[in-house]
XYZ file of C-alpha atoms in Angstrom:
471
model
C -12.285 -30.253 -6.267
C -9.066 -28.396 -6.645
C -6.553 -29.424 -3.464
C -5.358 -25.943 -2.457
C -1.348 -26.364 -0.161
C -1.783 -25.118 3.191
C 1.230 -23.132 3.862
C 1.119 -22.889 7.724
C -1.213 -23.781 11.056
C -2.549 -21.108 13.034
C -2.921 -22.255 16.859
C -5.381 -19.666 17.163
C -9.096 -18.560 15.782
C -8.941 -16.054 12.897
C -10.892 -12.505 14.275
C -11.365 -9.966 11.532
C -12.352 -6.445 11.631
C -14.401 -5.539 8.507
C -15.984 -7.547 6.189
C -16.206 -4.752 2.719
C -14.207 -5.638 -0.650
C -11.139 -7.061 0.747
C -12.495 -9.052 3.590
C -14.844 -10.685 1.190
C -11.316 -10.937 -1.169
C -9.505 -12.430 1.157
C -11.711 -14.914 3.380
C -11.670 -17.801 0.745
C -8.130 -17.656 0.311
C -7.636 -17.941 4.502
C -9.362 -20.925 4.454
C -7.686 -22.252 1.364
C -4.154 -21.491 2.603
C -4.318 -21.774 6.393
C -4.807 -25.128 8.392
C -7.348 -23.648 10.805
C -8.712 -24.663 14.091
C -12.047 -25.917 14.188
C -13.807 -22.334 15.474
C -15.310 -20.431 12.941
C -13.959 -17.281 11.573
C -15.018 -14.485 13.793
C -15.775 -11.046 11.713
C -17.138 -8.013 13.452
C -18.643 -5.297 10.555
C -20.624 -2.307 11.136
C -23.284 -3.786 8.669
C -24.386 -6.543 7.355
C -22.884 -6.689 3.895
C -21.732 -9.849 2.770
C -23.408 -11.891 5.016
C -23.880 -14.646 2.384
C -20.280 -14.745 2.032
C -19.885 -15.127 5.387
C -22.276 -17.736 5.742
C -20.582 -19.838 2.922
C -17.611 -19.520 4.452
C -18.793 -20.998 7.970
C -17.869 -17.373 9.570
C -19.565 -15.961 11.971
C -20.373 -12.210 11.542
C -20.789 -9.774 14.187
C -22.564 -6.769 13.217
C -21.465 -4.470 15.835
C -19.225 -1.106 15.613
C -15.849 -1.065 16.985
C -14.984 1.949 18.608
C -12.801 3.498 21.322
C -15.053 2.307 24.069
C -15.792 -0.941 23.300
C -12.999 -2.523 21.621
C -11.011 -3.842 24.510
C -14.369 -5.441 25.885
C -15.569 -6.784 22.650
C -12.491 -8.125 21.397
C -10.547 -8.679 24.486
C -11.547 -12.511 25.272
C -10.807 -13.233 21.484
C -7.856 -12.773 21.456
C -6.092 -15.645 23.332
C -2.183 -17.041 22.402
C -1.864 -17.888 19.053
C -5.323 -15.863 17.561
C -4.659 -13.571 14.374
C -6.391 -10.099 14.646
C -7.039 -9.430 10.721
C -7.064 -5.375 11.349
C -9.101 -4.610 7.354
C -11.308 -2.114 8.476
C -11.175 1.680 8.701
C -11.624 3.840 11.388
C -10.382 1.794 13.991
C -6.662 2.650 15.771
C -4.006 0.206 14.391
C -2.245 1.642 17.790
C -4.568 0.677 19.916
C -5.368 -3.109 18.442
C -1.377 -3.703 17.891
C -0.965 -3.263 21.736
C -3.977 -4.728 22.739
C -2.773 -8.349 20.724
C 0.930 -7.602 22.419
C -0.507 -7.485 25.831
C -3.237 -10.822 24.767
C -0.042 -12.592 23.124
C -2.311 -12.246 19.969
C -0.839 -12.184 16.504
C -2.289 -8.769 14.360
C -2.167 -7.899 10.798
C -3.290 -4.676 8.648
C -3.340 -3.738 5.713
C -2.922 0.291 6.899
C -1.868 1.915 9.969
C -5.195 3.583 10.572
C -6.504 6.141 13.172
C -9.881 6.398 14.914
C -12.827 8.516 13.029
C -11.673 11.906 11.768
C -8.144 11.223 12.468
C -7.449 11.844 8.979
C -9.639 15.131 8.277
C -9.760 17.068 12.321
C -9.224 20.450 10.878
C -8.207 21.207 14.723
C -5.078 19.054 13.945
C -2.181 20.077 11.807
C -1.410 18.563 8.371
C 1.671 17.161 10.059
C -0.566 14.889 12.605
C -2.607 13.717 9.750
C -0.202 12.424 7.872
C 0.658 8.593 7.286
C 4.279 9.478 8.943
C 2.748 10.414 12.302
C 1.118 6.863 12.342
C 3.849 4.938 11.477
C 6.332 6.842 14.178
C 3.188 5.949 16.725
C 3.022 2.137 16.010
C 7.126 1.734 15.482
C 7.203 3.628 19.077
C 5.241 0.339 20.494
C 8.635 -1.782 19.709
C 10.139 -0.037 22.747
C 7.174 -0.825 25.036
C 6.955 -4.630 23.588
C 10.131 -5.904 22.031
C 9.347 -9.397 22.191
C 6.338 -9.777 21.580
C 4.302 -11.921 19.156
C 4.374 -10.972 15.245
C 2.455 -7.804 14.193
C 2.424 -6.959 10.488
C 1.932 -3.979 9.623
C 0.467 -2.431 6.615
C 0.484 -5.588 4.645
C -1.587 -6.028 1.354
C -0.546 -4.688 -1.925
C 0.850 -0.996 -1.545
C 1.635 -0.689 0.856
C 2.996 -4.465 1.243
C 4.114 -6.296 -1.695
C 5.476 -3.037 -3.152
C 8.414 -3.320 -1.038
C 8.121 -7.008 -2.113
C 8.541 -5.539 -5.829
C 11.262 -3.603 -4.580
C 13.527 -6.091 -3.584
C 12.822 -7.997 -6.758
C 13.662 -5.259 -9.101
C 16.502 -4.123 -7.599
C 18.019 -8.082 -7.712
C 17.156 -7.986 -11.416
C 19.197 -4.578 -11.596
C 22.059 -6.037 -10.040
C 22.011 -9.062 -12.283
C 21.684 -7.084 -15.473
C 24.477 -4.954 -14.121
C 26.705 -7.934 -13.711
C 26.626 -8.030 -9.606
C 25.530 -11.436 -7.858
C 24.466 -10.041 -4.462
C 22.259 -11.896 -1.794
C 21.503 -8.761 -0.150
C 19.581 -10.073 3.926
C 19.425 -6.795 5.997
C 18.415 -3.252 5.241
C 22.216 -2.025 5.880
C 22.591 -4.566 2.778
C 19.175 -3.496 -0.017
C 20.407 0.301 1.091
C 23.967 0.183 0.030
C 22.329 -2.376 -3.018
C 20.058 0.784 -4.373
C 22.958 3.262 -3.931
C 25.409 1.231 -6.012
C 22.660 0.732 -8.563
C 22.223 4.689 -8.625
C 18.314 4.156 -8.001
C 17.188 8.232 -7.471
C 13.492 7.770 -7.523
C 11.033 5.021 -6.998
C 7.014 5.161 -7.790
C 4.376 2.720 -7.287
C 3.107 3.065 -10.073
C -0.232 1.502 -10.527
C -2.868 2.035 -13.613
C -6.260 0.214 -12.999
C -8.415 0.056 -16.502
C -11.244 -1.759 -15.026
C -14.616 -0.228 -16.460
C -18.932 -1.541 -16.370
C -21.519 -0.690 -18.151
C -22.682 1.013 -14.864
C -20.539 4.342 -15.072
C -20.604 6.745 -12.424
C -23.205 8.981 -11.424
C -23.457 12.559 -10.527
C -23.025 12.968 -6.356
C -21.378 9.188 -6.116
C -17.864 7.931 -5.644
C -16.998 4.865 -6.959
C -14.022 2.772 -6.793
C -12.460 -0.919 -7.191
C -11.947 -1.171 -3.353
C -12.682 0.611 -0.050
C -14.315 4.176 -0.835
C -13.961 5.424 2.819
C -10.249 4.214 2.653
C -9.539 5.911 -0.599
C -11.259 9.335 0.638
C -9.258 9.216 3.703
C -5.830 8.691 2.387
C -6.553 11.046 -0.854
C -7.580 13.906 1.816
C -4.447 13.258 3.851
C -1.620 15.492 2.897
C 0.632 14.373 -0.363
C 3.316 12.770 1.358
C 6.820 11.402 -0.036
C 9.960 10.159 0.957
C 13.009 12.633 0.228
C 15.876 11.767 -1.576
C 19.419 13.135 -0.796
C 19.840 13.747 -4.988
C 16.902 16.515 -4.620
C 18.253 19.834 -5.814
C 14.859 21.870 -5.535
C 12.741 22.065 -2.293
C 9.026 22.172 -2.794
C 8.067 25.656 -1.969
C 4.433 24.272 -0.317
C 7.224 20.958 1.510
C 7.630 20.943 5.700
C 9.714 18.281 7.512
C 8.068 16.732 10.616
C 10.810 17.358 12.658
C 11.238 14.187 14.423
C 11.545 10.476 13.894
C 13.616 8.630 10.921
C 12.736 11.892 8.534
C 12.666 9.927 5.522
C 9.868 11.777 4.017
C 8.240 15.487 3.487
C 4.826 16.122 3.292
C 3.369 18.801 1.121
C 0.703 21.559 2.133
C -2.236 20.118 0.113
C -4.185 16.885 0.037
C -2.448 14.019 -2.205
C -6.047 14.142 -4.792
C -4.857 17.819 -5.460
C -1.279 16.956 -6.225
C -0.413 15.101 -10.126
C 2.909 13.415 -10.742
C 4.140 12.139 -13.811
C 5.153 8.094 -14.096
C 5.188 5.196 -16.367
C 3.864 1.726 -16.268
C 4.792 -0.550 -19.403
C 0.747 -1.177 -20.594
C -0.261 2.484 -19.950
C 3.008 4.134 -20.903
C 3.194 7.701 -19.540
C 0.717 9.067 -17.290
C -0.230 11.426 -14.928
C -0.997 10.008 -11.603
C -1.649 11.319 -8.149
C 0.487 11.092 -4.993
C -1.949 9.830 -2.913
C -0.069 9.195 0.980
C 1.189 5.867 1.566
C 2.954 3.724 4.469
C 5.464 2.464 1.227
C 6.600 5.858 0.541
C 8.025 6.367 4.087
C 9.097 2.852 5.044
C 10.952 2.400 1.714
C 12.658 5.308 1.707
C 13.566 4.756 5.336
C 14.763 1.649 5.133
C 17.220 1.927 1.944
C 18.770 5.158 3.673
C 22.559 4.730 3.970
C 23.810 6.625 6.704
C 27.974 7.440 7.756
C 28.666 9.063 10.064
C 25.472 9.768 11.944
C 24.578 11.410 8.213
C 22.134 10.713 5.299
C 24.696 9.230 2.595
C 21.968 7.997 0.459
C 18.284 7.704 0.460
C 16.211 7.585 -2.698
C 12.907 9.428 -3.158
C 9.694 7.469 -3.229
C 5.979 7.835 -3.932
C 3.065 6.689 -4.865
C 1.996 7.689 -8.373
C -2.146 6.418 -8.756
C -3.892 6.365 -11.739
C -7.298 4.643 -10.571
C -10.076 3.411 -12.742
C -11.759 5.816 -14.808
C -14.696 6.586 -12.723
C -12.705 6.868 -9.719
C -10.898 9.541 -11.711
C -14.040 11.115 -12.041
C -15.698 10.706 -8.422
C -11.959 12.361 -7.343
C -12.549 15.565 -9.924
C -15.862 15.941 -8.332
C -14.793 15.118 -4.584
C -12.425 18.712 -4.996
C -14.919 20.591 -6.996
C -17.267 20.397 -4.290
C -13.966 21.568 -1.817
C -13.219 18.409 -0.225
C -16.792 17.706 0.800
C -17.701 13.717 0.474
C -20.435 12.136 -1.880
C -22.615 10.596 0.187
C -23.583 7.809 -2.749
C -20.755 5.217 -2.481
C -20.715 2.207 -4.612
C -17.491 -0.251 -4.928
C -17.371 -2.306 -8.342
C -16.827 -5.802 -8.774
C -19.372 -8.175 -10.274
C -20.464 -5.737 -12.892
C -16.645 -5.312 -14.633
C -16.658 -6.141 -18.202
C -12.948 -5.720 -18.872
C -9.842 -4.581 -18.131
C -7.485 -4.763 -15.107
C -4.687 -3.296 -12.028
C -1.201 -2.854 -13.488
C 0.721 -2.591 -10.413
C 4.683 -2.460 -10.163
C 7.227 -0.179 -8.569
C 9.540 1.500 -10.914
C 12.824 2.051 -9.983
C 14.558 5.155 -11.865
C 18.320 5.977 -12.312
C 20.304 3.146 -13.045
C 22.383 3.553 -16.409
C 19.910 0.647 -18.242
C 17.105 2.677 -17.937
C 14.437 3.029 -15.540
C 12.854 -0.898 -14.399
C 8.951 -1.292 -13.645
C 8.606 -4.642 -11.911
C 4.857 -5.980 -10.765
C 1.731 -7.651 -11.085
C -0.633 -7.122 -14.017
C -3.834 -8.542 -13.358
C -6.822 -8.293 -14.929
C -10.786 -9.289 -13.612
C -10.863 -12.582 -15.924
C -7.821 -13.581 -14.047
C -8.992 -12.340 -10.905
C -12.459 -14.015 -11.116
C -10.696 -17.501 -12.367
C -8.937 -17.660 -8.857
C -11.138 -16.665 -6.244
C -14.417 -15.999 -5.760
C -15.829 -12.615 -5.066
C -12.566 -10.039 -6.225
C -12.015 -7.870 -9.091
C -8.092 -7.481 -10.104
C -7.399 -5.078 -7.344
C -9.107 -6.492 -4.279
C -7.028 -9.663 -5.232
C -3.853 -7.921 -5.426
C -4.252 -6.808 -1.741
C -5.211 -10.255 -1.044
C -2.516 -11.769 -1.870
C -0.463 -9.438 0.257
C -2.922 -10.618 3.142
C -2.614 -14.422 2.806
C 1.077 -13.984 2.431
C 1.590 -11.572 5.363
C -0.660 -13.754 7.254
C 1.178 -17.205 6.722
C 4.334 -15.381 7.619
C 2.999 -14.006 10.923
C 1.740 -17.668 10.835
C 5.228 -19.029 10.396
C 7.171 -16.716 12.651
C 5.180 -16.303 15.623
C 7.319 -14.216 17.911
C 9.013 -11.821 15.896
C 7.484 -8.925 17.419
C 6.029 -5.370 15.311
C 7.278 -5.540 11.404
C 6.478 -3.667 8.157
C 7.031 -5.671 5.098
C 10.044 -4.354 4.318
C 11.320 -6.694 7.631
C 9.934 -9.404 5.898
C 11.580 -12.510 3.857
C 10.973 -11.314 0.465
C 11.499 -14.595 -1.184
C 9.128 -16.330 1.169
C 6.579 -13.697 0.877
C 6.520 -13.410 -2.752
C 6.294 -17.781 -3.143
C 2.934 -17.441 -1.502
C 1.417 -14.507 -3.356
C 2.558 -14.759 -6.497
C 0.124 -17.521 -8.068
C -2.710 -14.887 -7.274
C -1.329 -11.650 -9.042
C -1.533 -12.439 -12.718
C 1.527 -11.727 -14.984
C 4.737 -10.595 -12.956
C 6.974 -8.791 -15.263
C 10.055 -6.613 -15.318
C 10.234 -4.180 -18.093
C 13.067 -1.802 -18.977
C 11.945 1.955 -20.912
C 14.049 4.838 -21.692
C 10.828 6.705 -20.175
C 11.820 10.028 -18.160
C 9.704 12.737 -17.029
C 11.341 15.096 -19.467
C 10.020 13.171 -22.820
C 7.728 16.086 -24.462
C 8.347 18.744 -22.020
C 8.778 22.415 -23.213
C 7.012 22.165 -26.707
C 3.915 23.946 -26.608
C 4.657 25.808 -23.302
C 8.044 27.003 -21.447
C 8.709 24.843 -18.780
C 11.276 25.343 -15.370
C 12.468 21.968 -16.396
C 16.194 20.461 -14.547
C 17.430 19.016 -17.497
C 20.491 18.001 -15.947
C 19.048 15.374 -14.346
C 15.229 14.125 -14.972
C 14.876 12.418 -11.611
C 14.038 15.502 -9.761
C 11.077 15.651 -8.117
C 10.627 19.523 -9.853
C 10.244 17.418 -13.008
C 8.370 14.541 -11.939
C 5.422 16.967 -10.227
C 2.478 18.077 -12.372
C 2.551 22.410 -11.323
């Protein structure tokens, strides 16, 4: 039997909210990685899939609904000093739980700052308050009401979470390609680090070949992980952080107006908007700009600012290229105008091949633009852990490693990843995310363009989002 290190002691019982792909992912490697207390993992679900997971596992599911009136009472006497809420559901307020824990002294972890049902699609709200920057200016607003409280990570698992991870990484091997030993430690220091290196853009940019022998079917969504999270987030509006080298404003582009205003959001829903990136196994591709937490905490936190102005800040985005038949379930999720198959299957055990290429890639530097990330694919994934495909144990790994750090540093109060030790978070996660690799291309979004059709193409510099964007 394979002796697995345990890389930090929780005080505290382990409560989880949601048991679907990545809470199955991610319980083994809790247990592995974590010297527990004797109590049994607590998991509240709204069903009762996975139960024989659960029961291997010695955790004790709770099939019960969380909702606005009964979380306080059902969670409440859980969470004692020292418990970690494990926040992997959907539909449940990340607001609400992160100040619930802060008043209980409990630690909290998600994986995405989520609001309660029909947060993300109340046509009586604008596109502004369903947007992942309204969230994130909610929860960061809690640091004011609890500035010492104990650790809450937010939107920790793969993107958003080890993205910014990636980010830190790449830009290091940048620097040292560029000749510059830096030890970069605050985000004053990784700012003025991606202005020197003349980074413009950043994707995560993410290609998942995973296929079955099951394909999709006509009225069914299917997908490598959560299918309610992925509808949610690709009916939010397209949402991106707004670089001070953009020379062309998006026509359909609003500001929010308030907060760090690191990032626009467009007037359309991010499975309606294509944007053109590069991974080093796909090569170029045509992704979508699905809304993420990365895209606004990235771009917030390598803004340089003088003077009480933006000096610097680089774009960023997510650029998604999901699995074929998710490609697929998302052409037929806008031909029938936004309106939801109600046949939802998640794929796992039936892969036959392929896997998630997922990296950041960093654009502008005079070496060419840098992909750095994990490539991953199911054999890996299934020699590991139990019960993951190559995605779900991507986001895993940003789980276990978010969680031993909340683990590690108790009291540190409410944190994105980009607050986080990047060295320390990467040790932990890295033995579960296949091949980490940094390649270099001469890729921009130019290469073809204007051939077989005029093009309003800014061919004095590529990195502009008007070349980048699929019209």
């Amino acid at each position: 039997m394979t002796a697995y290190t345990k890389h930090a002691r929780l005080p505290g019982q382990i409560v989880m909210l949601g048991f679907g792909s990545i809470g199955q992912a991610v319980l083994p490697l809790l247990i592995r990685h974590l010297d527990l207390p004797d109590e049994p993992i607590t998991i509240f679900a709204a069903d009762a899939n996975g139960a024989e997971i659960a029961r291997e596992s010695n955790a004790r599911l709770v099939v019960e609904a969380v909702t606005p009136e009964n979380y306080r009472a059902l969670l409440g006497p859980l969470l004692t000093k020292g418990t970690l809420l494990l926040n992997l559901s959907v539909g449940i307020s990340s607001t609400a739980l992160i100040e619930l824990c802060q008043q209980n002294g409990s630690l909290y972890l998600d994986m995405c700052l989520e609001p309660w049902p029909g947060g993300y699609v109340d046509p009586s709200r604008p596109p502004a308050q369903r947007s992942n920057y309204a969230l994130r200016e909610a929860a960061l607003a809690l640091r004011q009401k609890y500035p010492t409280g104990p650790t809450a990570v937010l939107t920790m698992g793969a993107n958003p979470g080890l993205a910014s991870i990636f980010v830190k990484q790449g830009l290091l091997r940048i620097a040292a390609e560029n000749g510059l030993q830096l030890s970069p430690t605050e985000a004053i220091d990784w700012a003025a680090l991606a202005r020197r290196l003349d980074i413009k853009t950043i994707h995560i940019a993410e290609r998942d070949t995973q296929v079955t022998g099951r394909r999709k079917q006509r009225g069914e969504f299917v997908n490598t992980w959560s299918v309610a999270g992925f509808i949610g987030e690709a009916l939010q509006p397209a949402e991106l952080g707004w670089g001070t080298h953009e020379q062309h404003w998006p026509t359909d582009a609003s500001r929010h107006g308030n907060g760090c205003d690191s990032s626009i959001y467009l007037n359309q829903p991010g499975a309606a908007t294509r944007v053109r990136s590069w991974t080093p196994l796909e090569g170029a591709y045509h992704g979508f700009l699905i809304t993420h937490g990365e895209s606004i905490s990235i771009s917030d936190h390598l803004t340089v600012w003088e003077d009480g102005e933006v000096a610097y800040r680089p774009t960023v985005h997510y650029a998604y290229y999901p699995c074929d038949d998710a490609v697929l379930s998302l052409h037929e999720l806008a031909g029938s105008n936004w309106s939801a198959q109600r046949t939802r299957r998640i794929i796992r055990d039936e892969i036959t091949c392929g896997m998630d290429e997922l990296g950041v890639l960093l654009m502008g530097n005079c070496k060419g633009a840098y992909w750095f990330g994990s490539r991953l694919s199911i054999a890996q994934a299934r020699a590991l852990v139990p019960h993951n495909n190559a995605t779900s144990l991507q986001v895993a790994a940003g789980v276990l490693a978010g969680a031993v750090w909340a683990a590690q540093h108790p009291n540190s109060g409410i944190l994105e990843p980009d607050d986080l030790g990047y060295d320390e978070v990467m040790q932990i996660a890295r033995p579960y995310l296949g091949d980490v690799v940094g390649v270099y291309t001469d890729w921009t979004p130019l290469e073809g363009r204007g051939q077989l059709f005029s093009e309003d193409l800014d061919r004095d510099d590529p990195w502009q989002f008007k070349n980048i964007r699929v019209h």
